[in-house]
mmJSON file of the N, C-alpha and C atoms, coordinates in Angstrom:
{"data_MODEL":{"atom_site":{
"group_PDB":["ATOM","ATOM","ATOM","ATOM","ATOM","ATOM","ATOM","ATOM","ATOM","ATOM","ATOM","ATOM","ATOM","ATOM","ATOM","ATOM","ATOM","ATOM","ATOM","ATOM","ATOM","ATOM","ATOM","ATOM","ATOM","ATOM","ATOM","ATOM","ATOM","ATOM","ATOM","ATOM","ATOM","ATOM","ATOM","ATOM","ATOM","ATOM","ATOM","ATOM","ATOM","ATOM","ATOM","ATOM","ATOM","ATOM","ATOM","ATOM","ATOM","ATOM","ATOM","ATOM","ATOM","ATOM","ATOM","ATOM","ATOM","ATOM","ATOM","ATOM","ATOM","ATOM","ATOM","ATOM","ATOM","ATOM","ATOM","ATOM","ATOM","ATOM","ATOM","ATOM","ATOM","ATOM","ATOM","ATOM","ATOM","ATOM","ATOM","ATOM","ATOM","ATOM","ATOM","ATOM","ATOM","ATOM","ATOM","ATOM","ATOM","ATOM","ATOM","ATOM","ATOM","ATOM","ATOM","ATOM","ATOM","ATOM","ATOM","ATOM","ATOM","ATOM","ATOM","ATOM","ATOM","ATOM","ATOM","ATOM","ATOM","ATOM","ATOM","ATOM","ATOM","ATOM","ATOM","ATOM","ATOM","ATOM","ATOM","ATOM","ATOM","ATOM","ATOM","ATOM","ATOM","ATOM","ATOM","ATOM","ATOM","ATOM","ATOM","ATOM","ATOM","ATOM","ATOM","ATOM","ATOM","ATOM","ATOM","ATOM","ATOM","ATOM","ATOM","ATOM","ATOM","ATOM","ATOM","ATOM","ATOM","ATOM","ATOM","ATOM","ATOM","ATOM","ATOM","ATOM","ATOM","ATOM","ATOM","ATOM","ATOM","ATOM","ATOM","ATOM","ATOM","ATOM","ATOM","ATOM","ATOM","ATOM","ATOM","ATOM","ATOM","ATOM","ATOM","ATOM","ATOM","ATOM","ATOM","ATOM","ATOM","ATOM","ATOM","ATOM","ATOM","ATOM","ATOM","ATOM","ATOM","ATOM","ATOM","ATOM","ATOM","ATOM","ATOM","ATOM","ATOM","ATOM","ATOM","ATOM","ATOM"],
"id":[1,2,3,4,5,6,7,8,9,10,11,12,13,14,15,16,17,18,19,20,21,22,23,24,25,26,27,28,29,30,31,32,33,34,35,36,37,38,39,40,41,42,43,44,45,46,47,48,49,50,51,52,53,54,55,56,57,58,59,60,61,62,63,64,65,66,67,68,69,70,71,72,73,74,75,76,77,78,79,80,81,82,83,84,85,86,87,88,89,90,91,92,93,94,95,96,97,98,99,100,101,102,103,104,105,106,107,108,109,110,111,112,113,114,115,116,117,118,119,120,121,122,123,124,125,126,127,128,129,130,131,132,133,134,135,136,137,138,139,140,141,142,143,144,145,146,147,148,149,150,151,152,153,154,155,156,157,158,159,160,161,162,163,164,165,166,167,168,169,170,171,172,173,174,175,176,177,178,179,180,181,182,183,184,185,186,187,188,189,190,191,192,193,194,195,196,197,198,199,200,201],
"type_symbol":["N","C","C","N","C","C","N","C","C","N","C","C","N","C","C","N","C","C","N","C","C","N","C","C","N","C","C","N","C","C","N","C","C","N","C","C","N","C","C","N","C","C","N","C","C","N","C","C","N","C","C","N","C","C","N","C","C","N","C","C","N","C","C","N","C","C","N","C","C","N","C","C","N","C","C","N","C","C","N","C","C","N","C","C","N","C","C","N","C","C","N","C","C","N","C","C","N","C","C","N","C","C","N","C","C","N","C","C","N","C","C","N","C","C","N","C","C","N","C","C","N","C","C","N","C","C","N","C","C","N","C","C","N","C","C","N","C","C","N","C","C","N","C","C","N","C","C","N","C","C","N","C","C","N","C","C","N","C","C","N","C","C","N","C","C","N","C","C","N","C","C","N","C","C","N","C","C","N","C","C","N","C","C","N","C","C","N","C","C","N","C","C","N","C","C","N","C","C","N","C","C"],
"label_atom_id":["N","CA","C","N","CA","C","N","CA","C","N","CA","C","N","CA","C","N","CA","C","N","CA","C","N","CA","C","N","CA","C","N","CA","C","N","CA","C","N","CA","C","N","CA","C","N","CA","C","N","CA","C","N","CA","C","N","CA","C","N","CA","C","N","CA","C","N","CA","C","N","CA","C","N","CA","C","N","CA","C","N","CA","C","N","CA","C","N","CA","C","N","CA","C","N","CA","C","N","CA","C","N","CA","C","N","CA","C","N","CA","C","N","CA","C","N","CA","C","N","CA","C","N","CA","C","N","CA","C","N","CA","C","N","CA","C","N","CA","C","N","CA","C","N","CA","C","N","CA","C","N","CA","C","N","CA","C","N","CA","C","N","CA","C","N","CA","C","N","CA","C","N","CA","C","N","CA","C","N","CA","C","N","CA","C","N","CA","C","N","CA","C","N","CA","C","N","CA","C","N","CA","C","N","CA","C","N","CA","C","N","CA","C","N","CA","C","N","CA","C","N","CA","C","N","CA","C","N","CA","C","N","CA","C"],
"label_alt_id":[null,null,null,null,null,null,null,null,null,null,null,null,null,null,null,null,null,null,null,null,null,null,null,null,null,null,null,null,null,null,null,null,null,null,null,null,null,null,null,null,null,null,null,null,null,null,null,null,null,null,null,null,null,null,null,null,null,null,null,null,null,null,null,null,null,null,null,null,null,null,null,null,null,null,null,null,null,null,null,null,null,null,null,null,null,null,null,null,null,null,null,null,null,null,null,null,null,null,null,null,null,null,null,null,null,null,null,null,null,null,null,null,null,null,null,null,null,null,null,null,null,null,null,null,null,null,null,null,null,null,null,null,null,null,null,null,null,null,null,null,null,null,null,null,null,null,null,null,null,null,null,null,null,null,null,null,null,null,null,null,null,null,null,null,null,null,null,null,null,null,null,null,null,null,null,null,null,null,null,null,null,null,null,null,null,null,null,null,null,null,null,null,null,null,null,null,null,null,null,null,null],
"label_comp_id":["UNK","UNK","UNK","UNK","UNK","UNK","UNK","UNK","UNK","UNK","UNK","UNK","UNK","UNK","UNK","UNK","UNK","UNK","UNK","UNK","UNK","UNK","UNK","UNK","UNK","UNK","UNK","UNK","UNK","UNK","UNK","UNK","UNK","UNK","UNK","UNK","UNK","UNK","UNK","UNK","UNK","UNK","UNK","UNK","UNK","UNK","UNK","UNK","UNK","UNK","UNK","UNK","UNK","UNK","UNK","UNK","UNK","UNK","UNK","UNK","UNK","UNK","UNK","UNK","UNK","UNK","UNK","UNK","UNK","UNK","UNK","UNK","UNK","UNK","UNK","UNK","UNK","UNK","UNK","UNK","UNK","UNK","UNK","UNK","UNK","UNK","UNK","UNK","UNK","UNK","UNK","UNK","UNK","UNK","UNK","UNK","UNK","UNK","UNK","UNK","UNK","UNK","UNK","UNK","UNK","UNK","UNK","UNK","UNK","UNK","UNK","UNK","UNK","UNK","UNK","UNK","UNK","UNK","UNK","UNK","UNK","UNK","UNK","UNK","UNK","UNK","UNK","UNK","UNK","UNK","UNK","UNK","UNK","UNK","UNK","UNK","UNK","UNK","UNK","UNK","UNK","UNK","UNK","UNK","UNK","UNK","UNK","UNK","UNK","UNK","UNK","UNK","UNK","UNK","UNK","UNK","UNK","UNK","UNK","UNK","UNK","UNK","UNK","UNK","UNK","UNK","UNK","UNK","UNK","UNK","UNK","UNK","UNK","UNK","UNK","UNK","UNK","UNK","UNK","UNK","UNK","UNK","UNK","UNK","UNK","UNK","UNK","UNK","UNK","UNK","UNK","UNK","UNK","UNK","UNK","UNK","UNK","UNK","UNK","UNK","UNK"],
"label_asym_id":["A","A","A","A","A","A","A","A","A","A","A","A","A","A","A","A","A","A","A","A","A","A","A","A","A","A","A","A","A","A","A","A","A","A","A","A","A","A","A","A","A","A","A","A","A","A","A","A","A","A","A","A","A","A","A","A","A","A","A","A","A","A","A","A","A","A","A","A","A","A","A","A","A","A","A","A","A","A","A","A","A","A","A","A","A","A","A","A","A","A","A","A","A","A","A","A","A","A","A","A","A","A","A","A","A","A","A","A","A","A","A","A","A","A","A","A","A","A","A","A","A","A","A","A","A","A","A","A","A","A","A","A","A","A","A","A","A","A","A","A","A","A","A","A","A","A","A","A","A","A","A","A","A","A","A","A","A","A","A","A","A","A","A","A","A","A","A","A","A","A","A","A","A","A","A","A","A","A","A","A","A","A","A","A","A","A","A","A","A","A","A","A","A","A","A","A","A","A","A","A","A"],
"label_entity_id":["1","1","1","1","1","1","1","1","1","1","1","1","1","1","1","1","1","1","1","1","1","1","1","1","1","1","1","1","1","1","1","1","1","1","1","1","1","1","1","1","1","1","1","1","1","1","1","1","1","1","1","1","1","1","1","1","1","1","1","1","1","1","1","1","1","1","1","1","1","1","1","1","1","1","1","1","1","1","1","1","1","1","1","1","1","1","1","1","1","1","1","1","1","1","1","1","1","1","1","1","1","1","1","1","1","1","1","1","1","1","1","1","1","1","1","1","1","1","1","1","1","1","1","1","1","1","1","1","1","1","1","1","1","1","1","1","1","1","1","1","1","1","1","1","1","1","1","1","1","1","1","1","1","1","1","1","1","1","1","1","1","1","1","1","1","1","1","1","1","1","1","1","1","1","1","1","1","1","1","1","1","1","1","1","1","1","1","1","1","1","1","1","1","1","1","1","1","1","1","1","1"],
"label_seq_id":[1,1,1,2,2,2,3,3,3,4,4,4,5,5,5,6,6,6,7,7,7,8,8,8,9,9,9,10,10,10,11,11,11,12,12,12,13,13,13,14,14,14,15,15,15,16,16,16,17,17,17,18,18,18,19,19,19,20,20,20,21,21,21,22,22,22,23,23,23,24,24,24,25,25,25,26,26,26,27,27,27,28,28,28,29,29,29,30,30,30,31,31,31,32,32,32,33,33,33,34,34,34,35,35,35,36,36,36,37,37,37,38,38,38,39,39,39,40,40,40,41,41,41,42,42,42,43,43,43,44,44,44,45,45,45,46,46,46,47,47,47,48,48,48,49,49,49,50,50,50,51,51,51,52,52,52,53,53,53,54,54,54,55,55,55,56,56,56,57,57,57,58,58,58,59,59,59,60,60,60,61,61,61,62,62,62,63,63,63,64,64,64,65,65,65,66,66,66,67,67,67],
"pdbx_PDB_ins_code":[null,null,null,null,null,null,null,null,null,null,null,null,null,null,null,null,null,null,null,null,null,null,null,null,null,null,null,null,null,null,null,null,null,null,null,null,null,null,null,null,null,null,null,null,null,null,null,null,null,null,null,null,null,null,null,null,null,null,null,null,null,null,null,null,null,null,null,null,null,null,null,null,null,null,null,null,null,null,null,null,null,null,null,null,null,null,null,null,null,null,null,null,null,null,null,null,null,null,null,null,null,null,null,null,null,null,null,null,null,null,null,null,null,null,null,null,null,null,null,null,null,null,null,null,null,null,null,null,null,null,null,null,null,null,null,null,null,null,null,null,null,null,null,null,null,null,null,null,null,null,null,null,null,null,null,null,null,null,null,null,null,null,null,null,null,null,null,null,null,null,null,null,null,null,null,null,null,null,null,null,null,null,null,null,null,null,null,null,null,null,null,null,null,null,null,null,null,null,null,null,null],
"Cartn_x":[93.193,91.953,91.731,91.1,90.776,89.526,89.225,88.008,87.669,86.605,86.88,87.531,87.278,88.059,89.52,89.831,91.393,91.923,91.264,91.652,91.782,90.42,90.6,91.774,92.251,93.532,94.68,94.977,96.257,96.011,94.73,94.896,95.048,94.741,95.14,96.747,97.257,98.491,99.618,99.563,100.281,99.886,100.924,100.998,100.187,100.392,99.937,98.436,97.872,96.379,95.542,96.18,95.06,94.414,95.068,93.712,92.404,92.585,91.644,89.725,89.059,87.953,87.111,86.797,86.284,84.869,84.117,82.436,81.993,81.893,81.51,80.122,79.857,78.468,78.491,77.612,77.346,75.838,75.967,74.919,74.397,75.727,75.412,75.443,74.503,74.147,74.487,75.489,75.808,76.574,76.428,76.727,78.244,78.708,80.055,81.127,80.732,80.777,81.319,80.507,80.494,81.214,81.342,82.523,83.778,83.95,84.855,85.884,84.608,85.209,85.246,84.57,85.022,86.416,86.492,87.709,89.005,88.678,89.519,90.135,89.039,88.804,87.61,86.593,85.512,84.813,84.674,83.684,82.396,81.956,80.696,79.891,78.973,77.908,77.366,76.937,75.608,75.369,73.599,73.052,73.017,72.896,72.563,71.199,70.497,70.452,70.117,71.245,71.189,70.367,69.882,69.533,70.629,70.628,71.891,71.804,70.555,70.162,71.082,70.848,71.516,73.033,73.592,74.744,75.384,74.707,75.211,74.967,74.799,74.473,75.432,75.833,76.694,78.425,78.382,79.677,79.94,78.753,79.109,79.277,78.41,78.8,80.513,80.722,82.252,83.481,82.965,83.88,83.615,82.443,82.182,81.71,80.767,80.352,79.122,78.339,76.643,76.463,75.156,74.994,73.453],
"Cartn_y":[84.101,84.463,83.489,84.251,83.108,83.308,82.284,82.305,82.839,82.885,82.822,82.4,81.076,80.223,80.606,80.527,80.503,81.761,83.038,84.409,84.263,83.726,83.428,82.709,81.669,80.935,81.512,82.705,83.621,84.824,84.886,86.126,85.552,83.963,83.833,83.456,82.64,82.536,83.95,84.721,86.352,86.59,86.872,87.671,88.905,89.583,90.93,91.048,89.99,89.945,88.861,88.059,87.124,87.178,88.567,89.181,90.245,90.189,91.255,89.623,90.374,89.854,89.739,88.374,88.333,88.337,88.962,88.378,88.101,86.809,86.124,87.068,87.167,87.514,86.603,85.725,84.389,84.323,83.546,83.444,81.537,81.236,79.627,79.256,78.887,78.298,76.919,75.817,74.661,74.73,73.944,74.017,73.529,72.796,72.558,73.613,74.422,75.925,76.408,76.97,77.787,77.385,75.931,75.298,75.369,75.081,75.505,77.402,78.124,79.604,79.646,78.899,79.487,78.419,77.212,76.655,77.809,78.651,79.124,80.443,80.688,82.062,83.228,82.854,83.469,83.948,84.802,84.808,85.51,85.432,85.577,85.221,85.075,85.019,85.877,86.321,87.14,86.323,85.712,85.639,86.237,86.062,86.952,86.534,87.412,88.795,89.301,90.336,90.43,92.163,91.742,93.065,94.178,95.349,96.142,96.369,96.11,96.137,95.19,94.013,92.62,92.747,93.406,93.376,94.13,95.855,96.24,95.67,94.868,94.788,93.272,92.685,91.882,93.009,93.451,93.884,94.839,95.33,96.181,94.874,94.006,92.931,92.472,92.553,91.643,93.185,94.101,95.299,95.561,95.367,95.183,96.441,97.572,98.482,98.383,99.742,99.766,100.175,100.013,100.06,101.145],
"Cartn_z":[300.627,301.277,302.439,303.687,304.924,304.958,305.957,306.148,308.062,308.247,309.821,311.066,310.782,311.709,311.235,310.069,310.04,310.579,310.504,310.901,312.612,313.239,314.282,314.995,313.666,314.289,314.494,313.258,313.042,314.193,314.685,315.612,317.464,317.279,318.59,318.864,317.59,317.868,317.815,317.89,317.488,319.383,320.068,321.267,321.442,320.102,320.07,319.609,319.234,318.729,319.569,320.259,320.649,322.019,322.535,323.711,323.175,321.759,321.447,321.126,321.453,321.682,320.404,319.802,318.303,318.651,317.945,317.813,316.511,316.261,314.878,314.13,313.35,312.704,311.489,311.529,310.61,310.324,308.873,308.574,308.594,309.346,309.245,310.938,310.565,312.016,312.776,311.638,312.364,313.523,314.431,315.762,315.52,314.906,314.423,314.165,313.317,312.793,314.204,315.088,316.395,317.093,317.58,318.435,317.771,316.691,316.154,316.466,316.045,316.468,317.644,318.392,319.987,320.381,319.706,320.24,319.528,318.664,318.416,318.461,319.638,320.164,320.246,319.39,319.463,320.585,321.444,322.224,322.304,321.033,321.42,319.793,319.36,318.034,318.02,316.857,315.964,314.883,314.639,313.288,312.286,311.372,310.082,309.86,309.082,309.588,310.895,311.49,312.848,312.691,314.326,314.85,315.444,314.59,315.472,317.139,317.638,319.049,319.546,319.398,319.262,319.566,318.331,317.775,318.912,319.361,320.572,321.465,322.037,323.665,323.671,322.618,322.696,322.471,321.809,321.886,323.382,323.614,324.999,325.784,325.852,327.121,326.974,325.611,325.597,325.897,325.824,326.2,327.422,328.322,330.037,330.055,329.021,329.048,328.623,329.674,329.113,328.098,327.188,325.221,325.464],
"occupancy":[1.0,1.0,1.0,1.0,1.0,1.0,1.0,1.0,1.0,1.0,1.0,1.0,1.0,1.0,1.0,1.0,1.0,1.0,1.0,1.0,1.0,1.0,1.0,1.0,1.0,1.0,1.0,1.0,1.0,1.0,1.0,1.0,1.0,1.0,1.0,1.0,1.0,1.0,1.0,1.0,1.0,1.0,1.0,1.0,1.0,1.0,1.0,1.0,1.0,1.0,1.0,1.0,1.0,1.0,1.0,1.0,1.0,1.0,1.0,1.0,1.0,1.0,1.0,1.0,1.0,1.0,1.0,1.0,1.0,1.0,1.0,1.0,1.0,1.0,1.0,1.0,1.0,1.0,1.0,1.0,1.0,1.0,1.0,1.0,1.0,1.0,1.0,1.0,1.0,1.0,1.0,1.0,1.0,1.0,1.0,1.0,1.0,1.0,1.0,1.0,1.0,1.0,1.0,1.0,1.0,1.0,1.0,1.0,1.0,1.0,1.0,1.0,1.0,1.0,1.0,1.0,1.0,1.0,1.0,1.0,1.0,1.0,1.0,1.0,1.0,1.0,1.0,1.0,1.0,1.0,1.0,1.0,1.0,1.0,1.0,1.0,1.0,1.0,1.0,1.0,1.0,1.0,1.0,1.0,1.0,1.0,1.0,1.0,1.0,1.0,1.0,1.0,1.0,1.0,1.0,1.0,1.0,1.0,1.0,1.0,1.0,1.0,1.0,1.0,1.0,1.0,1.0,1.0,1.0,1.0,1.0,1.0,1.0,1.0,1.0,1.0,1.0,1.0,1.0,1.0,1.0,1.0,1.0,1.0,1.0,1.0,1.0,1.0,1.0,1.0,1.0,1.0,1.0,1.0,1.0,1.0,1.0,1.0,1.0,1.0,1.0],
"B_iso_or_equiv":[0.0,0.0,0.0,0.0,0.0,0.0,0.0,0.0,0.0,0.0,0.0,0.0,0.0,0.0,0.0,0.0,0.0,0.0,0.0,0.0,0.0,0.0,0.0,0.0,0.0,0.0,0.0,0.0,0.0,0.0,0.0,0.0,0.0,0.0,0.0,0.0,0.0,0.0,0.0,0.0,0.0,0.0,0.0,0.0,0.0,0.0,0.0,0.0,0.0,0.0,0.0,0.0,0.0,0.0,0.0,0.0,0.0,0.0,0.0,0.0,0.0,0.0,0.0,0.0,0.0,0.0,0.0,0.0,0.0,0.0,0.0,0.0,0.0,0.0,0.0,0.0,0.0,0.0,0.0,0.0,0.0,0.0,0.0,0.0,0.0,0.0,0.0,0.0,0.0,0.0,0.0,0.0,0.0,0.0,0.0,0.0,0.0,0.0,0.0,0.0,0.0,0.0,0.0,0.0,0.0,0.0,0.0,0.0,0.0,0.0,0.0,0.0,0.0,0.0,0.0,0.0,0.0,0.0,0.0,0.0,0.0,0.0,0.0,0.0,0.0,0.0,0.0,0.0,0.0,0.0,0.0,0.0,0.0,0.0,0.0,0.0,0.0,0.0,0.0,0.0,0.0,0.0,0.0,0.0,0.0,0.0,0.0,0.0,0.0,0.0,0.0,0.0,0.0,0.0,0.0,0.0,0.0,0.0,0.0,0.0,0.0,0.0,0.0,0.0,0.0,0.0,0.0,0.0,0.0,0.0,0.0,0.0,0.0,0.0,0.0,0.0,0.0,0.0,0.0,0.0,0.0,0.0,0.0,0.0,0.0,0.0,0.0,0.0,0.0,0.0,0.0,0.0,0.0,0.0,0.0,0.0,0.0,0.0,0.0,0.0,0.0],
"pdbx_formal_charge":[null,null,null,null,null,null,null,null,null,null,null,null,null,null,null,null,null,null,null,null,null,null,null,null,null,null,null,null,null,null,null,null,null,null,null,null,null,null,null,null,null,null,null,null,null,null,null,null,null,null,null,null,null,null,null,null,null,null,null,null,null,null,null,null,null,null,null,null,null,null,null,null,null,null,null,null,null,null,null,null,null,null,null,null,null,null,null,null,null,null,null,null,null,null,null,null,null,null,null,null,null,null,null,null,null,null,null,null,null,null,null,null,null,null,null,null,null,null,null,null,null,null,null,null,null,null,null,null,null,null,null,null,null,null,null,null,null,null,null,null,null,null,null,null,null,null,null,null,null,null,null,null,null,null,null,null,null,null,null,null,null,null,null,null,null,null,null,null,null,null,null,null,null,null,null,null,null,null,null,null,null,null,null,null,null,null,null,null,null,null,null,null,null,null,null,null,null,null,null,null,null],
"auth_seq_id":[1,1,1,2,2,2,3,3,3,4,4,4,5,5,5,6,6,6,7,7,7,8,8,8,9,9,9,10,10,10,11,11,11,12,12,12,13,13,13,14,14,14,15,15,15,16,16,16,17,17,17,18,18,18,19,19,19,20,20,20,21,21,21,22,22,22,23,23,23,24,24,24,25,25,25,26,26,26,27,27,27,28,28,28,29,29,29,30,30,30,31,31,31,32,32,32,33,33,33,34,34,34,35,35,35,36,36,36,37,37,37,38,38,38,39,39,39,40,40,40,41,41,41,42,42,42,43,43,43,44,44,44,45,45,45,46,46,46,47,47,47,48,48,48,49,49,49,50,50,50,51,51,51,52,52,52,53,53,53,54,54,54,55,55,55,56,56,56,57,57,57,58,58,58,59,59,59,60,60,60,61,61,61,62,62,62,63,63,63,64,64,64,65,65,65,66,66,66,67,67,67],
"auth_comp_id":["UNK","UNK","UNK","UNK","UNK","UNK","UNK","UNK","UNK","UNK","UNK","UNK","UNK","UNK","UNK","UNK","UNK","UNK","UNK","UNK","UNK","UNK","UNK","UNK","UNK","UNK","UNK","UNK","UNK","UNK","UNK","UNK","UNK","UNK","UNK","UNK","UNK","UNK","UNK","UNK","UNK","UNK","UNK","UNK","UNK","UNK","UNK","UNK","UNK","UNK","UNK","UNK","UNK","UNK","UNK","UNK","UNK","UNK","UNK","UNK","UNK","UNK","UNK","UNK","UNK","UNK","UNK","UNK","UNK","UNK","UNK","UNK","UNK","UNK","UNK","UNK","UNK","UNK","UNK","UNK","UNK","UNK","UNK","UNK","UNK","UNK","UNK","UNK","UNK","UNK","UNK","UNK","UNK","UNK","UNK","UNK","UNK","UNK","UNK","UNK","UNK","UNK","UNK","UNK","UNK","UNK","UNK","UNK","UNK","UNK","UNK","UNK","UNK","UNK","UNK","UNK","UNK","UNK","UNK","UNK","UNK","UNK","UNK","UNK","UNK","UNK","UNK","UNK","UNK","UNK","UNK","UNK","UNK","UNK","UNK","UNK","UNK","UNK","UNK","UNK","UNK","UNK","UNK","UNK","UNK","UNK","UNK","UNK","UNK","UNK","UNK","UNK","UNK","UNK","UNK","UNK","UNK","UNK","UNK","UNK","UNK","UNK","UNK","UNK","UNK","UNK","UNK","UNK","UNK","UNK","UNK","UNK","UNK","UNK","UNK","UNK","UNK","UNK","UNK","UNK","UNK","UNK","UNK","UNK","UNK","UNK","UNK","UNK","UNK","UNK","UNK","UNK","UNK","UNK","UNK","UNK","UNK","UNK","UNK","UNK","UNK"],
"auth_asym_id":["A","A","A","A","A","A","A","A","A","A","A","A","A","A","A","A","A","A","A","A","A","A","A","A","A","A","A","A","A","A","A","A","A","A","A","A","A","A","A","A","A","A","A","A","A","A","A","A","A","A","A","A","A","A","A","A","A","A","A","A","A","A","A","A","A","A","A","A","A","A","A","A","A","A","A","A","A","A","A","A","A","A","A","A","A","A","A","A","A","A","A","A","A","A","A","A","A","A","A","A","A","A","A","A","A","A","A","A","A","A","A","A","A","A","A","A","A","A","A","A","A","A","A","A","A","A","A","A","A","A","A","A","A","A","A","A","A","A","A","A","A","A","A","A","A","A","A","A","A","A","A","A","A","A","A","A","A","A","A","A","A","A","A","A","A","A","A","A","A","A","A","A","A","A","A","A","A","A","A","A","A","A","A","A","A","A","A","A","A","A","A","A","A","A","A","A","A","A","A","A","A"],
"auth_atom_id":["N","CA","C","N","CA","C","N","CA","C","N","CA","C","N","CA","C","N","CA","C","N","CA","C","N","CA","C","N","CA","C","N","CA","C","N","CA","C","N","CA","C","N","CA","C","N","CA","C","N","CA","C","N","CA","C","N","CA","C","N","CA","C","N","CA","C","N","CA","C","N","CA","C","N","CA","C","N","CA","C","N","CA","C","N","CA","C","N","CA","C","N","CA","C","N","CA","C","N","CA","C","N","CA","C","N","CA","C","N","CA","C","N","CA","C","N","CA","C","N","CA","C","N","CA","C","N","CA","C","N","CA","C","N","CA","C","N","CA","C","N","CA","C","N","CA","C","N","CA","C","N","CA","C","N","CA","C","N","CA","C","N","CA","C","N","CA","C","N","CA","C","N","CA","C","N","CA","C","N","CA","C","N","CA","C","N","CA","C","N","CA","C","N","CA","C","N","CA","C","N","CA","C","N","CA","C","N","CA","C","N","CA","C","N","CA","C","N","CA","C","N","CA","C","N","CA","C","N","CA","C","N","CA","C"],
"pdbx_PDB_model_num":[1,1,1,1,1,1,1,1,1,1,1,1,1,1,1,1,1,1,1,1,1,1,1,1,1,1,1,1,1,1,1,1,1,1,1,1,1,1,1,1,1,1,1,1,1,1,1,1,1,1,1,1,1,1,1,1,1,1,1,1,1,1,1,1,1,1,1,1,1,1,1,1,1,1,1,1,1,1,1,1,1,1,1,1,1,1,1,1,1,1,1,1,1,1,1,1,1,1,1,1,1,1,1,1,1,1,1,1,1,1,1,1,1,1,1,1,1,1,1,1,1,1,1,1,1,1,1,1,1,1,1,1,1,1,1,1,1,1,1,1,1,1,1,1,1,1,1,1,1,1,1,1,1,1,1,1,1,1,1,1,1,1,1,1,1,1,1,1,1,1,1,1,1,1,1,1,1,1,1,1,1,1,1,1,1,1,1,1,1,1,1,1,1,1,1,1,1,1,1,1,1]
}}}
């Protein structure tokens, strides 16, 4: 079993997976946590509990399409 960060780690090192675009949805908010997923590819956050409003207008921003 992985956890985030580690999935994040196996999908940036793979040629074939590490241009695809992660967006975390967490329920932990340490700032440690987050630098972490973005050093490891994350680009972008969602809280828990998130708003699906939220949730779209971040995934359209990271796909470069209107929500």
């Amino acid at each position: 079993i992985m956890d985030g960060p580690e999935v994040l780690e196996h999908l940036s090192a793979s040629s074939s997976t590490r241009s695809i675009p992660v967006i975390i949805v967490t329920g932990n908010s340490e700032t440690d946590i987050m630098t972490q997923a973005q050093q490891r590819g994350a680009v972008q956050f969602v809280g828990k509990p998130f708003d699906y409003e939220v949730l779209l207008d971040k995934i359209s921003g990271v796909l470069g399409v209107s929500a």
